[in-house]
Coordinates of C-alpha atoms in Angstrom, one line a residue:
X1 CA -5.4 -15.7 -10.7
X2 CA -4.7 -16.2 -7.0
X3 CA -3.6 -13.2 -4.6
X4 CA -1.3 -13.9 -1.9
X5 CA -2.3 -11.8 0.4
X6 CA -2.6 -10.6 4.4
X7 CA -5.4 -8.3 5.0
X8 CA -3.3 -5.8 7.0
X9 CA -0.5 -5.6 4.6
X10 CA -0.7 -1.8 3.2
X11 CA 1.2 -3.4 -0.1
X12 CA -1.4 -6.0 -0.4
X13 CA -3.9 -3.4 0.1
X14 CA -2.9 -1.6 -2.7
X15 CA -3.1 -4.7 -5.2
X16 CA -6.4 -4.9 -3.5
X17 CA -7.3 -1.6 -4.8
X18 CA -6.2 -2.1 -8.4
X19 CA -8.0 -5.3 -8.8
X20 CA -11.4 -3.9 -7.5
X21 CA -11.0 -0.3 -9.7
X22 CA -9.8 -2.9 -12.9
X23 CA -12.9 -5.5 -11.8
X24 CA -10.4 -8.3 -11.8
X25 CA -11.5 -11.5 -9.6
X26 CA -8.1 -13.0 -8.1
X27 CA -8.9 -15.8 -5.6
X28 CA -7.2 -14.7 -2.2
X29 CA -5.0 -16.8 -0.4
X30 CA -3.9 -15.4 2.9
X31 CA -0.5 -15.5 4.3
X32 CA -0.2 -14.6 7.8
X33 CA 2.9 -12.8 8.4
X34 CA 2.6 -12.2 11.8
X35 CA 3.4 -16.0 12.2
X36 CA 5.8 -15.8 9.4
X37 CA 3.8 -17.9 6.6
X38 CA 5.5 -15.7 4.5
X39 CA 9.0 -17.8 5.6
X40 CA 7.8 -20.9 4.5
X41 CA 10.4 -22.7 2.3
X42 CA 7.1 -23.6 -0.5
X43 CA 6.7 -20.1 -0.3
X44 CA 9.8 -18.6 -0.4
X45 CA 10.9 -21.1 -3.7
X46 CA 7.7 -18.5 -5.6
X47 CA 8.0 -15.2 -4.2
X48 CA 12.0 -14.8 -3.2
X49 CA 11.7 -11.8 -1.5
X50 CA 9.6 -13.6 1.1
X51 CA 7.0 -11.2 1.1
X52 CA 2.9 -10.0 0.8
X53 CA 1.5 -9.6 -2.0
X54 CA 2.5 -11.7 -4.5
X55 CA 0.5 -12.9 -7.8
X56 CA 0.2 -16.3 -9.4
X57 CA -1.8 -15.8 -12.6
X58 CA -1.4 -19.3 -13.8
X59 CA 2.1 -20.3 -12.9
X60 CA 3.5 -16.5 -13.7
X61 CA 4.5 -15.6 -10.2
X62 CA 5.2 -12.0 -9.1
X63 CA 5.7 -10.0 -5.8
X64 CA 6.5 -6.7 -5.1
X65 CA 3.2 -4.5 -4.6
X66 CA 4.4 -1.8 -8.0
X67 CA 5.6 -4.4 -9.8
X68 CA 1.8 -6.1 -9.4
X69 CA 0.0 -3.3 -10.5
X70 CA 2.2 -2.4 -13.6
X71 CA 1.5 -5.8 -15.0
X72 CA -2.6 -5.7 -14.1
X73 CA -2.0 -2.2 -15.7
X74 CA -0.5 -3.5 -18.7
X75 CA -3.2 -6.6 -18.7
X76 CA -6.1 -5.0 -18.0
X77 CA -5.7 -1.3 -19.3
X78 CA -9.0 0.1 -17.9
X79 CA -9.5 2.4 -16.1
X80 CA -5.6 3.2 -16.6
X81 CA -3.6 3.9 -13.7
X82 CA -0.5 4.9 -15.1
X83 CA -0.8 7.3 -17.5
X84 CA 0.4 7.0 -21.1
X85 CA 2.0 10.5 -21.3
X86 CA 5.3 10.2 -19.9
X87 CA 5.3 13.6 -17.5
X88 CA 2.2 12.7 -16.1
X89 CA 3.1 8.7 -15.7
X90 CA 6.1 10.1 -13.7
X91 CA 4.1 12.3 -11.5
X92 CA 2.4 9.4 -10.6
X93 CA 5.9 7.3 -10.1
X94 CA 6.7 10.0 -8.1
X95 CA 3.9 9.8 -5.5
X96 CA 3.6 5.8 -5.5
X97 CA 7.3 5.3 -5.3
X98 CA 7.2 8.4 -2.2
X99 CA 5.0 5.9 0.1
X100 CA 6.0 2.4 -0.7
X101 CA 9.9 3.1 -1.0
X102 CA 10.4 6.2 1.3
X103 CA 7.4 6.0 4.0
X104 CA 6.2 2.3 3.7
X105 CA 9.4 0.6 4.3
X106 CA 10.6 2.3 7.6
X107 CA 7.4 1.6 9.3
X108 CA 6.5 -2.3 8.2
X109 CA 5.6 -4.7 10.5
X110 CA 9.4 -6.1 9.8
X111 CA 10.9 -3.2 10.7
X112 CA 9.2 -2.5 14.2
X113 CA 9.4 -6.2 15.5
X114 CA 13.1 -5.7 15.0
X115 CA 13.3 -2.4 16.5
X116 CA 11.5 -4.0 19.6
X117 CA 12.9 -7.4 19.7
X118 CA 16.4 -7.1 18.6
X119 CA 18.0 -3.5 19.7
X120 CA 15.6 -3.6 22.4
X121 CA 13.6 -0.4 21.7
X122 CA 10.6 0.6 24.3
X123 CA 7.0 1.0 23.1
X124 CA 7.4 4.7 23.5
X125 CA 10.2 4.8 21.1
X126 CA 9.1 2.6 18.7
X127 CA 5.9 4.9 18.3
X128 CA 8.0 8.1 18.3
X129 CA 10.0 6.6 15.1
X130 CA 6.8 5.5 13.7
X131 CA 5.7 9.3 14.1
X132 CA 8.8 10.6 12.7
X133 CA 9.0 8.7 9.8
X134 CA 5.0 9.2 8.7
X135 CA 5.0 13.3 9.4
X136 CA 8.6 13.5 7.3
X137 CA 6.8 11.5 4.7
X138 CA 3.9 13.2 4.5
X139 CA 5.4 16.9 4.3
X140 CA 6.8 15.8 0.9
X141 CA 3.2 14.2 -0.2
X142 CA 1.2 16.9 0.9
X143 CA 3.6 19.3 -1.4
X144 CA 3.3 17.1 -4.2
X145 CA -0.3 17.0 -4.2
X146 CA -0.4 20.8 -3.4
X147 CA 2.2 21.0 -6.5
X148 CA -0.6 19.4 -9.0
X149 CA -3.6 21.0 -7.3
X150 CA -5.2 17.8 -6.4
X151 CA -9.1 18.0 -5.0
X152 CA -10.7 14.6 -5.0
X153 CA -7.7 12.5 -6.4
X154 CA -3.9 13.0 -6.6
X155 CA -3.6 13.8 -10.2
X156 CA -5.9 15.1 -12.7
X157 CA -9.5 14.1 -10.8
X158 CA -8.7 10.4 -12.0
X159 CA -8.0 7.5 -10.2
X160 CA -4.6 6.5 -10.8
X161 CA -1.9 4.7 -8.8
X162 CA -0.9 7.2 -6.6
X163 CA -4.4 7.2 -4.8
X164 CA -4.2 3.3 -4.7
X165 CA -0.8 3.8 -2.8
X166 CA -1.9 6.8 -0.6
X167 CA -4.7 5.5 0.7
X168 CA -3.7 2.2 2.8
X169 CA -0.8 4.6 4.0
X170 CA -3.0 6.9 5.3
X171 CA -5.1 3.9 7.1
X172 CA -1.8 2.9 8.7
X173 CA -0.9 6.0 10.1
X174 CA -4.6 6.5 11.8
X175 CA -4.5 3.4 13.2
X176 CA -0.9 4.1 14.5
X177 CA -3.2 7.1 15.8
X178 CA -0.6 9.8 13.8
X179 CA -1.7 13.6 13.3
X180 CA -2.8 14.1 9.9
X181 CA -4.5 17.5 10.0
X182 CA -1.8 19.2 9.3
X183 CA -2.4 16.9 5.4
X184 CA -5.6 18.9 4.1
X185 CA -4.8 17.7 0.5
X186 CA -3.8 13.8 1.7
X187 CA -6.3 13.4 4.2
X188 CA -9.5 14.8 0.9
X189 CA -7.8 12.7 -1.2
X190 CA -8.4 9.6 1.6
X191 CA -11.3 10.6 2.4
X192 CA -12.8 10.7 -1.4
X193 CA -11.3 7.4 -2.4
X194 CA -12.9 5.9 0.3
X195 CA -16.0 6.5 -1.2
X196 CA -15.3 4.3 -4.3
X197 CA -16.8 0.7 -3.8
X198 CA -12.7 -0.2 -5.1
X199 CA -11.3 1.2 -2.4
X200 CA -14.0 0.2 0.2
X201 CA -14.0 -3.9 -0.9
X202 CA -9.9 -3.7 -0.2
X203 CA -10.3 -2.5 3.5
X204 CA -8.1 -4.6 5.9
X205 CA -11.7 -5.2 7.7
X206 CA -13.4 -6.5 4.6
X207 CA -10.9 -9.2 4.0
X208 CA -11.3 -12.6 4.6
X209 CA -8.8 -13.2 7.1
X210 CA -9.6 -9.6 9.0
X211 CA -8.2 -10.3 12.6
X212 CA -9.9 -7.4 15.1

C-alpha cells in the first residue's frame, strides 16, 4: 500500500492520522505540489483530480482525503472511526465534512497562489481572507463541539474522524499565525490529540519530505 503524499498537505495529514490510529504501514511516496508533481500526466492518468493524497493499495487507486479514510475504515475496522450508529456516524460527517469541504478548500495552497498570482491580491489581503475564512469556520466547529459536550475528543471521548480532520486544520491556521483562543473546545481537542503517538507520527515535521 503506497501513500501519495506531501508532508504539508492538511488532507494528506489526515490519512496520515488514520493510518497511524489503524497501525497500517503504507509506503510514502511524496508528491511535491509546490512544483506541481501533482500535474504530472503519469500522475494525473491515477488520481484525476490531480491532487494529495491519494492511495494505491495494489493497483486500487483512490484520492480524495474522506474517501481514503472510509475505505481504511471499512478495511481495517479498528479502532472505528465512523461510527456504526447512524446519528452519531453523521455527527461525525458533520464535523469532517465542516473542515475539508467548508474551511479546507478556501484556504489551500491552490487557492492562495491564485489569489496572488492571477487577480493580483497583496500579501496583506491574501492573509486577511485566510483569517476570514478560518474564524467563520471555526464559529460553526466550536458550536458543534460545544453542541456534543466534547472534552478530550470531538465526540463521545473516542477518536473518531472528526479529530483526524480537526487536527491538521488547526496546525494550518497556527502556522498562518490565526487567533484561536476564542476556540476553547477546538483548541483541547488539538491539544489532546496531539498527545496520541497517531497524531504525533503524521506531523508535517515528521514526514519524510519535511521542508523547514
Amino acid at each position: 500500500m503506497d501513500l501519495h503524499t506531501f508532508f504539508n498537505s492538511s488532507a494528506s495529514y489526515r490519512v496520515r492520522i488514520v493510518l497511524g490510529l489503524k497501525n497500517v504501514q503504507a509506503n510514502q511516496v511524496p508528491v511535491n505540489i509546490r512544483v506541481m508533481e501533482h500535474k504530472n500526466d503519469a500522475y494525473v492518468r491515477n488520481n484525476p483530480s490531480a491532487s494529495v493524497p491519494m492511495l494505491d493499495d495494489n493497483g486500487f487507486h483512490l484520492g480524495q482525503s474522506l474517501a481514503i479514510a472510509d475505505y481504511l475504515d471499512a478495511k481495517f475496522p479498528e479502532p472505528r472511526l465512523l461510527p456504526a450508529d447512524p446519528a452519531k456516524r453523521a455527527r461525525v460527517l458533520e464535523v469532517a465534512n465542516l473542515v475539508a469541504c467548508d474551511i479546507h478548500p478556501l484556504n489551500n495552497l491552490r487557492v492562495l497562489k491564485y489569489l496572488t498570482k492571477e487577480l493580483g491580491v497583496s500579501d496583506e489581503q491574501k492573509t486577511a481572507w485566510y483569517n476570514h475564512w478560518i474564524a467563520e469556520g471555526f464559529v460553526a466547529l466550536e458550536a458543534l463541539l460545544e453542541r456534543a459536550g466534547s472534552q478530550n475528543f470531538c465526540f463521545d471521548e473516542q477518536v473518531s474522524l472528526a479529530d483526524c480532520c480537526l487536527v491538521p486544520q488547526v496546525a494550518n491556521a497556527l502556522r498562518m499565525k490565526c487567533d484561536l483562543t476564542p476556540y476553547k473546545r477546538v483548541m483541547a481537542v488539538y491539544n489532546h490529540c496531539n498527545t496520541l503517538p497517531a497524531f504525533q507520527q503524521a506531523a508535517p515535521a515528521k514526514q519524510p519530505d519535511y521542508q523547514p
